[in-house]
Each structure stands twice: as structure tokens, then as C-alpha cells.
Short mmCIF file of C-alpha atoms and ligand atoms in Angstrom, two decimals:
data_model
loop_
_atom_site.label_atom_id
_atom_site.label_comp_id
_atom_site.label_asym_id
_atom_site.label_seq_id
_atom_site.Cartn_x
_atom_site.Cartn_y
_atom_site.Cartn_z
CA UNK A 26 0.00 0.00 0.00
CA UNK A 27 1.35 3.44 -1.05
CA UNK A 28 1.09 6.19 1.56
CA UNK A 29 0.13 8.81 -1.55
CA UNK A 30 -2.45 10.65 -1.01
CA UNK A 31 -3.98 10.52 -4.46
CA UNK A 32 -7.19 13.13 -5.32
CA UNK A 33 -9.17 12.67 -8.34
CA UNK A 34 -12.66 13.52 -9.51
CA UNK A 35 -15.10 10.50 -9.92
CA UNK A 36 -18.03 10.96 -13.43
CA UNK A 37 -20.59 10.21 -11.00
CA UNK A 38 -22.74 13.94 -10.94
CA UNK A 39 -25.84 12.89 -9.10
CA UNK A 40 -27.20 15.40 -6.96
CA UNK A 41 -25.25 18.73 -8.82
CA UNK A 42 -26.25 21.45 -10.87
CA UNK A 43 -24.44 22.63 -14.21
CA UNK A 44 -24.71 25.65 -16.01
CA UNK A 45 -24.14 26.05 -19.86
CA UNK A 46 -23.56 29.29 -21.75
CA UNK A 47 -23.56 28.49 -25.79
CA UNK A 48 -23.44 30.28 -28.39
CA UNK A 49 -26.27 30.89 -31.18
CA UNK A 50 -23.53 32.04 -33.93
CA UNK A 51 -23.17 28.93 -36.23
CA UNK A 52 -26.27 27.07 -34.27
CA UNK A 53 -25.68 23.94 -36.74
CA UNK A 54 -22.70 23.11 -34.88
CA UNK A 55 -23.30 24.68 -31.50
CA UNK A 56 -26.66 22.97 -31.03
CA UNK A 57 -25.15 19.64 -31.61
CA UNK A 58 -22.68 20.61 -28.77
CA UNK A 59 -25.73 21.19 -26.45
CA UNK A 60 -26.95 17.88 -27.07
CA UNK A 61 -24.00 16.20 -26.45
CA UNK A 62 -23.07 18.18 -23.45
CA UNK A 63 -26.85 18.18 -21.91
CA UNK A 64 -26.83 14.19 -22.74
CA UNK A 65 -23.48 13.47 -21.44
CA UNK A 66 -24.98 15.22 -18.01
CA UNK A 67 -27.88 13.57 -17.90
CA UNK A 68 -26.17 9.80 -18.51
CA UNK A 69 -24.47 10.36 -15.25
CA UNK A 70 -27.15 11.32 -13.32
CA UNK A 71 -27.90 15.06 -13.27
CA UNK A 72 -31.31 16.31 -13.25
CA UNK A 73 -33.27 18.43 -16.40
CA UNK A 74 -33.58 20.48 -13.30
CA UNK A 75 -30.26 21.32 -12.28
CA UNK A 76 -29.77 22.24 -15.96
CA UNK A 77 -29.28 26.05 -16.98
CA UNK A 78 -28.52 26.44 -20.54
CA UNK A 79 -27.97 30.73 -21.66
CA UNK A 80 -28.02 31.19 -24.99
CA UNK A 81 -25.33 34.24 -26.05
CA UNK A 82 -25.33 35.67 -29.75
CA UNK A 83 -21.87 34.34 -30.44
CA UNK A 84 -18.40 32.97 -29.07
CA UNK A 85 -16.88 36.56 -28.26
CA UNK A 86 -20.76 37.26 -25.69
CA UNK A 87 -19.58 33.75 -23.94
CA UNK A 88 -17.38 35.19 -20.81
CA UNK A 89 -19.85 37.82 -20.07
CA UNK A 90 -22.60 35.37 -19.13
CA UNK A 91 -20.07 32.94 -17.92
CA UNK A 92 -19.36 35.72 -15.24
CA UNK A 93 -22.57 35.74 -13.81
CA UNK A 94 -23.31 32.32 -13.45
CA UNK A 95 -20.20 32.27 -12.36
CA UNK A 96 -20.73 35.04 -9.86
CA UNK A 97 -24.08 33.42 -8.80
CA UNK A 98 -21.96 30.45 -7.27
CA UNK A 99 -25.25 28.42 -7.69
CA UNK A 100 -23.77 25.90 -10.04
CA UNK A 101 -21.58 22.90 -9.14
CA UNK A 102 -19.97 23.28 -12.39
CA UNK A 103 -19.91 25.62 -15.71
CA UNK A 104 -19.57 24.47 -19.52
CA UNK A 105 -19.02 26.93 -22.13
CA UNK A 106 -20.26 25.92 -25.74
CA UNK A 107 -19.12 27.77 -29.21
CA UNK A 108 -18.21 27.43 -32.82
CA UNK A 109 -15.97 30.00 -34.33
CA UNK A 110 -15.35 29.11 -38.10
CA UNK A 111 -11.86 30.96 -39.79
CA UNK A 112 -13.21 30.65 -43.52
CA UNK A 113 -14.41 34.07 -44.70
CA UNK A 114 -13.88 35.71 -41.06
CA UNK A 115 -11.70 38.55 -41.19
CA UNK A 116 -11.85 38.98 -37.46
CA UNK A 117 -11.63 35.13 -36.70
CA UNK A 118 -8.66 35.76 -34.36
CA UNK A 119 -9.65 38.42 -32.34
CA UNK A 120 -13.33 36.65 -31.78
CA UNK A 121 -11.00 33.83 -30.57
CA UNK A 122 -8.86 35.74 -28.41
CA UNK A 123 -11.84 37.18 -26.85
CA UNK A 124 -13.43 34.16 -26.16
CA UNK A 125 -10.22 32.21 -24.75
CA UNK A 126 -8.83 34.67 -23.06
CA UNK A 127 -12.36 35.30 -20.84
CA UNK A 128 -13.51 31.89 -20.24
CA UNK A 129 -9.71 31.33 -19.09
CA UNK A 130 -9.73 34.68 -16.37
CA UNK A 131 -13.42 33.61 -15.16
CA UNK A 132 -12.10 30.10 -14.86
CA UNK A 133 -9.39 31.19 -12.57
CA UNK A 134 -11.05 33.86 -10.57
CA UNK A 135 -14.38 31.95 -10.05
CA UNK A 136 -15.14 28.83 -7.41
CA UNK A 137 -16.88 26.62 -9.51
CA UNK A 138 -14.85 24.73 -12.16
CA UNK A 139 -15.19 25.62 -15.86
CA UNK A 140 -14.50 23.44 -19.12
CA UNK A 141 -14.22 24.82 -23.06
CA UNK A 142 -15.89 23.55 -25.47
CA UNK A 143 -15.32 26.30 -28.07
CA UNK A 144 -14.39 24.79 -31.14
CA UNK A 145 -12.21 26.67 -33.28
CA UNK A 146 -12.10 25.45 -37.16
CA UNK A 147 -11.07 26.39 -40.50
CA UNK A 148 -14.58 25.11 -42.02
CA UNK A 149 -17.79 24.05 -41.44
CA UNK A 150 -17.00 20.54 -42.45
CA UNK A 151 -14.12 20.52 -39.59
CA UNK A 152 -16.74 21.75 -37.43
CA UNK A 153 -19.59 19.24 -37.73
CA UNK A 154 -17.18 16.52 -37.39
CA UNK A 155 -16.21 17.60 -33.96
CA UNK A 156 -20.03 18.00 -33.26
CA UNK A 157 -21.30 14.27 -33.26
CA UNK A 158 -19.72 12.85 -36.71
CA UNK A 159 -16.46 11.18 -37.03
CA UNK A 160 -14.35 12.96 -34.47
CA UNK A 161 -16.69 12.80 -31.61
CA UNK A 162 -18.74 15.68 -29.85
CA UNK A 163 -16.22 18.20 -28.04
CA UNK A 164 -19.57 19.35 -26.45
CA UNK A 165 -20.24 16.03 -24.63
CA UNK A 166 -16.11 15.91 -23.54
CA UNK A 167 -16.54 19.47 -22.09
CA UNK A 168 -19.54 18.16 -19.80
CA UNK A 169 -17.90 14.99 -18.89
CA UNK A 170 -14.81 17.34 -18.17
CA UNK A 171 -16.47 19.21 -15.89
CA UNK A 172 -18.55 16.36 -14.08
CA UNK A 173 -15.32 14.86 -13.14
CA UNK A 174 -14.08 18.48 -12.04
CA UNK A 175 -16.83 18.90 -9.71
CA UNK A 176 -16.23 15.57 -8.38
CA UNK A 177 -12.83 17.02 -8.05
CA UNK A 178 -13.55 20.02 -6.09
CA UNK A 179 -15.20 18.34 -3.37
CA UNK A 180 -11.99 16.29 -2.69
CA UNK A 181 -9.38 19.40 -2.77
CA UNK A 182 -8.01 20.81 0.47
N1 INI B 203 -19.08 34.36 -33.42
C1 INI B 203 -19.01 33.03 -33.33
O1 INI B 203 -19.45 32.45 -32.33
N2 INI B 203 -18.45 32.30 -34.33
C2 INI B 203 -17.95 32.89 -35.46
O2 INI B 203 -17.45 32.16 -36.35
C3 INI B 203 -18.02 34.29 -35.56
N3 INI B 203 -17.56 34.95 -36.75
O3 INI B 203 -17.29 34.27 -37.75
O4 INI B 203 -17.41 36.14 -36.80
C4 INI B 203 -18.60 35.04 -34.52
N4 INI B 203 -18.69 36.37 -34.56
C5 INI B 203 -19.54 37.12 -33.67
C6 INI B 203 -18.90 37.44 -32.33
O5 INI B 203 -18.82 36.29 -31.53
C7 INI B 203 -19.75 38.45 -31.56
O6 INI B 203 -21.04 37.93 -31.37
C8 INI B 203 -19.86 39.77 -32.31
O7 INI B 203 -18.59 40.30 -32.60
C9 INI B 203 -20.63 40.82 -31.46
O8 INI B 203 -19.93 41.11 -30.27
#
């Protein structure tokens, strides 16, 4: 027997709530995300009820909702859900930028944990496969992130 004193999070997420913040720019994609992520929840035992999805206009609108349900320190654990496409977007860096940099301040500064699930592609056809076709669903990783995260949190000193 070791004498380590080994912490990690468990996907069991009975009994905690979740909030979501996802974005409505490039809702093909970002829908599929939702699905994923509220699926992934409810597989391991959350509750439609401790389920708060916010809908933002698009990726760079993300941190400013994060904040407050961040602030509200009513969820167990916060997902953040996006599609930012490069093709045709002259401002495609700066939308990420704003996006990455936020969720990462608010994940530092807030209590509850926070996971990314912003997907940042060249095309649409990069996109979809990351939401649900042949490369998985980021949106469903970002949830079961988080659920193990929470799990986490109740463990730390
Ligand atoms: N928002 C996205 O979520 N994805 C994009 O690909 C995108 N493009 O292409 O511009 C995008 N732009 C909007 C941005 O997120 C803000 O909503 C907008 O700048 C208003 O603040």
C-alpha cells in the first residue's frame, strides 16, 4: 500500500447542478454541442432540473454570461459551448482571443470549475465533425470534463 495521497474527480454527478452558456452564432454546430453536453450530463445522473442552458449571440458574448453564473456560485460546475469558423472571417482571431482569453480569467477567478468547449475550425466541415460525426462531440467531452471536475472540487483541500 502506497502512503500517496492521491485526489481525483469521480463521473458520478448525481445530486449537482451545471450551467451552460452556448453560443447561437453557427447554431448547426453549436446545437449539436448542447446535445451532447446536456446528454453526457444527464447519462451520469444530473437532473433536467439542475440544468441552466444561456443562450449568447456568439463565441466573443460567452465570458460575459459565464461571469454571472459564475458570480451566482449556484452551479456545481460551468460548460461553455461555441463554434468560431476561420473561412471568410476577417476577425476570426480576435473573436477567438476574446473568447479564450475570458472563459480562461473567469475560470481562474471563479469557485466553480469551468470546461471549453469552443471549437475553433477552419470550415464548417471541420466543425460538424467535432459535433457528433467522425471525431466525436467536443460538447459532450466538455460536460464529462467538468462532471469529473466537480467531483474534483469536493476532494481538494
Ligand atoms: N461568433 C461566433 O461564435 N463564431 C464565429 O465564427 C463568428 N464569426 O465568424 O465572426 C462570430 N462572430 C460574432 C462574435 O462572436 C460576436 O457575437 C460579435 O462580434 C458581437 O460582439
Amino acid at each position: 500500500m502506497s502512503g500517496i495521497n492521491l485526489l481525483e474527480g469521480q463521473l458520478n454527478a448525481a445530486g449537482k447542478s451545471f450551467g451552460i452558456v452556448v453560443s447561437r452564432f453557427n447554431s448547426l454546430v453549436t446545437r449539436e454541442l448542447l446535445n451532447g453536453a446536456q446528454d453526457c450530463l444527464l447519462r451520469h445522473g444530473v437532473l433536467e432540473k439542475d440544468i441552466t442552458v444561456v443562450w449568447v449571440p456568439g463565441a466573443g458574448e460567452i465570458p460575459q454570461a459565464l461571469r454571472h453564473l459564475s458570480d451566482s456560485e449556484k452551479f456545481d460546475g460551468l460548460i461553455t459551448l461555441g463554434c468560431v469558423i476561420r473561412g471568410g472571417t476577417p476577425h476570426f482571431e480576435q473573436v477567438v482571443s476574446l473568447v479564450t482569453q475570458g472563459v480562461g480569467e473567469i475560470a481562474l477567478q471563479g469557485k466553480a470549475p469551468v470546461t471549453f468547449g469552443v471549437l475553433t475550425t477552419e470550415n464548417l466541415e471541420q466543425a460538424l465533425e467535432r459535433a457528433g460525426a467522425k471525431a466525436g462531440n467536443k460538447g459532450w467531452d466538455a460536460a464529462l470534463a467538468v462532471i469529473e471536475m466537480a467531483s474534483l472540487w469536493e476532494k481538494l483541500p
